[in-house]
């Protein structure tokens, strides 16, 4: 645990009660409640801001190189006790793990978003679908130097 490489920065992570998740910031969006959010974000949707806690802002170094990033967030206003769900009120019932509903045992939201810019420790993106103030869990580049290239499809280019 004490291994640290040159230029890496380590901070003291606050203790957590159970899975040790730590919120790294919050997400500012135009949507005040669940009903006003899109069901899934769109890459041409409105700009939203990932506001990082100061101690995590150095972790953004290098992220500006990516056009698309994955954002993980904690859908904090979800109930967590449904095993099956009937989201459309049309009599159709589906298992929670076959849905992208915010209602799940661990309400983690995941969106692939367009990175617009980074300024003052904030990442401005398009493509989110969460309530204003939703806790931010993590940010990852869509692909990075260590991501294996996808095998080429027959007749396709390697990155298709
Ligand atoms: N894109 C993410 C995914 O696929 O994992 C989330 C999809 S989920 C269907 C998006 C919906 O979650 C929104 O339309 C809204 O109804 C609800 N939602 C957004 N923010 C939330 C929050 N903080 N707590 C609970 N529900 C939320």
Tab-separated table of C-alpha atoms and ligand atoms in Angstrom:
chain	number	residue	atom	x	y	z
A	1	UNK	CA	0.000	0.000	0.000
A	2	UNK	CA	2.941	2.315	0.502
A	3	UNK	CA	4.166	1.927	-3.107
A	4	UNK	CA	3.996	5.251	-4.878
A	5	UNK	CA	5.653	6.272	-8.143
A	6	UNK	CA	7.242	9.569	-9.073
A	7	UNK	CA	4.682	12.396	-9.528
A	8	UNK	CA	1.843	10.323	-8.127
A	9	UNK	CA	-0.165	12.038	-5.407
A	10	UNK	CA	-1.762	10.178	-2.532
A	11	UNK	CA	-4.327	11.581	-0.131
A	12	UNK	CA	-5.895	10.302	3.057
A	13	UNK	CA	-9.252	8.844	1.984
A	14	UNK	CA	-11.968	9.324	4.621
A	15	UNK	CA	-13.214	6.092	6.226
A	16	UNK	CA	-16.554	4.720	4.963
A	17	UNK	CA	-19.078	2.553	6.769
A	18	UNK	CA	-19.631	-0.245	4.241
A	19	UNK	CA	-18.374	-0.533	0.642
A	20	UNK	CA	-15.945	2.334	1.188
A	21	UNK	CA	-17.314	4.308	-1.717
A	22	UNK	CA	-16.255	7.920	-1.535
A	23	UNK	CA	-17.965	10.761	-3.346
A	24	UNK	CA	-15.361	12.709	-5.301
A	25	UNK	CA	-17.636	15.664	-6.027
A	26	UNK	CA	-21.077	16.458	-7.373
A	27	UNK	CA	-22.755	16.888	-10.735
A	28	UNK	CA	-24.486	20.118	-11.655
A	29	UNK	CA	-27.240	19.666	-14.235
A	30	UNK	CA	-30.295	21.627	-15.429
A	31	UNK	CA	-32.715	19.056	-13.957
A	32	UNK	CA	-34.137	19.616	-10.440
A	33	UNK	CA	-35.982	16.301	-10.084
A	34	UNK	CA	-36.333	12.822	-11.553
A	35	UNK	CA	-39.256	13.638	-13.798
A	36	UNK	CA	-37.396	16.411	-15.609
A	37	UNK	CA	-34.296	14.258	-16.350
A	38	UNK	CA	-33.927	12.476	-19.689
A	39	UNK	CA	-34.136	8.696	-19.342
A	40	UNK	CA	-30.675	8.456	-20.939
A	41	UNK	CA	-28.330	11.318	-21.726
A	42	UNK	CA	-27.571	12.412	-25.294
A	43	UNK	CA	-24.181	13.533	-26.546
A	44	UNK	CA	-25.866	16.674	-27.932
A	45	UNK	CA	-27.656	17.330	-24.627
A	46	UNK	CA	-27.050	20.380	-22.434
A	47	UNK	CA	-23.730	21.081	-20.765
A	48	UNK	CA	-23.402	19.647	-17.244
A	49	UNK	CA	-20.563	20.206	-14.773
A	50	UNK	CA	-18.620	17.609	-12.809
A	51	UNK	CA	-17.422	19.590	-9.798
A	52	UNK	CA	-14.565	17.775	-8.103
A	53	UNK	CA	-13.574	18.142	-4.466
A	54	UNK	CA	-10.278	20.082	-4.324
A	55	UNK	CA	-8.189	17.082	-3.224
A	56	UNK	CA	-9.269	15.126	-6.340
A	57	UNK	CA	-8.689	17.874	-8.899
A	58	UNK	CA	-5.046	16.812	-9.622
A	59	UNK	CA	-6.517	13.446	-10.720
A	60	UNK	CA	-7.839	15.192	-13.851
A	61	UNK	CA	-4.350	15.575	-15.333
A	62	UNK	CA	-4.343	14.037	-18.815
A	63	UNK	CA	-8.106	13.687	-19.104
A	64	UNK	CA	-8.288	16.597	-21.551
A	65	UNK	CA	-6.857	14.287	-24.252
A	66	UNK	CA	-10.120	12.332	-24.427
A	67	UNK	CA	-13.198	13.194	-26.443
A	68	UNK	CA	-15.461	10.754	-24.616
A	69	UNK	CA	-15.332	9.689	-20.996
A	70	UNK	CA	-17.334	7.417	-18.700
A	71	UNK	CA	-18.964	9.050	-15.685
A	72	UNK	CA	-20.178	7.016	-12.707
A	73	UNK	CA	-22.549	8.561	-10.196
A	74	UNK	CA	-24.660	7.632	-7.193
A	75	UNK	CA	-28.375	7.838	-7.908
A	76	UNK	CA	-29.000	8.901	-4.340
A	77	UNK	CA	-32.778	9.322	-4.483
A	78	UNK	CA	-33.488	5.766	-5.645
A	79	UNK	CA	-35.160	3.069	-3.681
A	80	UNK	CA	-32.981	-0.040	-3.528
A	81	UNK	CA	-35.302	-2.896	-2.710
A	82	UNK	CA	-36.923	-3.943	-6.022
A	83	UNK	CA	-35.916	-7.265	-7.573
A	84	UNK	CA	-38.361	-6.973	-10.471
A	85	UNK	CA	-39.788	-3.780	-11.909
A	86	UNK	CA	-42.660	-2.752	-14.126
A	87	UNK	CA	-41.397	0.552	-15.432
A	88	UNK	CA	-43.907	1.153	-18.199
A	89	UNK	CA	-47.110	0.431	-16.246
A	90	UNK	CA	-48.143	-1.768	-19.169
A	91	UNK	CA	-48.065	-5.029	-17.268
A	92	UNK	CA	-44.530	-5.864	-18.380
A	93	UNK	CA	-42.266	-6.919	-15.542
A	94	UNK	CA	-38.511	-7.159	-15.919
A	95	UNK	CA	-35.715	-8.159	-13.574
A	96	UNK	CA	-33.763	-5.261	-12.155
A	97	UNK	CA	-30.532	-6.489	-13.758
A	98	UNK	CA	-32.135	-6.432	-17.203
A	99	UNK	CA	-32.942	-2.727	-16.807
A	100	UNK	CA	-30.970	0.503	-16.628
A	101	UNK	CA	-33.442	1.814	-14.086
A	102	UNK	CA	-32.023	3.965	-11.264
A	103	UNK	CA	-33.743	1.560	-8.858
A	104	UNK	CA	-31.208	-1.137	-8.009
A	105	UNK	CA	-29.405	-2.530	-4.978
A	106	UNK	CA	-26.438	-0.256	-5.517
A	107	UNK	CA	-27.783	2.711	-7.497
A	108	UNK	CA	-24.766	3.429	-9.668
A	109	UNK	CA	-25.443	5.405	-12.848
A	110	UNK	CA	-23.079	5.077	-15.793
A	111	UNK	CA	-23.016	7.389	-18.820
A	112	UNK	CA	-20.608	7.724	-21.687
A	113	UNK	CA	-20.413	11.499	-22.233
A	114	UNK	CA	-18.708	14.026	-24.498
A	115	UNK	CA	-15.944	16.002	-22.788
A	116	UNK	CA	-16.417	19.662	-23.732
A	117	UNK	CA	-13.678	21.282	-21.634
A	118	UNK	CA	-11.990	21.302	-18.239
A	119	UNK	CA	-11.804	24.536	-16.261
A	120	UNK	CA	-10.950	25.300	-12.623
A	121	UNK	CA	-11.311	21.720	-11.427
A	122	UNK	CA	-14.634	21.275	-13.224
A	123	UNK	CA	-15.223	18.951	-16.151
A	124	UNK	CA	-17.892	20.195	-18.542
A	125	UNK	CA	-19.651	17.407	-20.414
A	126	UNK	CA	-22.698	16.632	-22.546
A	127	UNK	CA	-24.614	13.372	-22.244
A	128	UNK	CA	-25.819	13.146	-18.641
A	129	UNK	CA	-29.260	12.315	-17.278
A	130	UNK	CA	-29.125	12.955	-13.511
A	131	UNK	CA	-30.647	15.344	-10.991
A	132	UNK	CA	-28.772	18.515	-10.111
A	133	UNK	CA	-26.428	17.773	-7.194
A	134	UNK	CA	-26.116	14.019	-7.813
A	135	UNK	CA	-22.977	12.671	-6.073
A	136	UNK	CA	-20.063	11.884	-8.385
A	137	UNK	CA	-18.308	8.523	-7.946
A	138	UNK	CA	-15.683	8.262	-10.667
A	139	UNK	CA	-14.473	9.389	-14.091
A	140	UNK	CA	-12.681	7.169	-16.612
A	141	UNK	CA	-11.429	7.727	-20.140
A	142	UNK	CA	-13.447	5.919	-22.763
A	143	UNK	CA	-10.287	4.188	-23.934
A	144	UNK	CA	-6.715	4.595	-22.799
A	145	UNK	CA	-3.278	3.419	-23.831
A	146	UNK	CA	-3.804	0.217	-21.840
A	147	UNK	CA	-7.177	-0.665	-23.397
A	148	UNK	CA	-6.748	-3.592	-25.791
A	149	UNK	CA	-7.783	-2.706	-29.322
A	150	UNK	CA	-11.058	-4.307	-30.431
A	151	UNK	CA	-10.551	-7.118	-32.931
A	152	UNK	CA	-11.374	-5.947	-36.465
A	153	UNK	CA	-14.815	-6.861	-37.773
A	154	UNK	CA	-14.778	-8.797	-41.039
A	155	UNK	CA	-14.216	-6.200	-43.734
A	156	UNK	CA	-14.048	-3.383	-41.173
A	157	UNK	CA	-11.312	-1.103	-39.931
A	158	UNK	CA	-9.665	-2.064	-36.589
A	159	UNK	CA	-11.480	0.657	-34.558
A	160	UNK	CA	-14.952	0.091	-36.052
B	1	LIG	N1	-27.388	6.604	-17.724
B	1	LIG	C1	-27.426	5.960	-16.434
B	1	LIG	C2	-27.292	4.459	-16.591
B	1	LIG	O1	-27.689	3.940	-17.638
B	1	LIG	O2	-26.763	3.808	-15.696
B	1	LIG	C3	-28.682	6.294	-15.626
B	1	LIG	C4	-29.949	5.915	-16.328
B	1	LIG	S1	-31.368	6.143	-15.280
B	1	LIG	C5	-32.648	5.416	-16.300
B	1	LIG	C6	-31.689	7.864	-15.481
B	1	LIG	C7	-32.892	8.264	-14.667
B	1	LIG	O3	-32.557	8.187	-13.286
B	1	LIG	C8	-33.344	9.681	-14.876
B	1	LIG	O4	-34.215	9.783	-15.960
B	1	LIG	C9	-34.042	9.992	-13.559
B	1	LIG	O5	-35.385	9.540	-13.612
B	1	LIG	C10	-33.315	9.124	-12.549
B	1	LIG	N2	-32.355	9.876	-11.724
B	1	LIG	C11	-31.498	10.826	-12.124
B	1	LIG	N3	-30.763	11.273	-11.116
B	1	LIG	C12	-31.154	10.579	-10.018
B	1	LIG	C13	-30.760	10.577	-8.658
B	1	LIG	N4	-29.801	11.389	-8.195
B	1	LIG	N5	-31.377	9.719	-7.812
B	1	LIG	C14	-32.360	8.892	-8.276
B	1	LIG	N6	-32.772	8.856	-9.544
B	1	LIG	C15	-32.167	9.692	-10.416
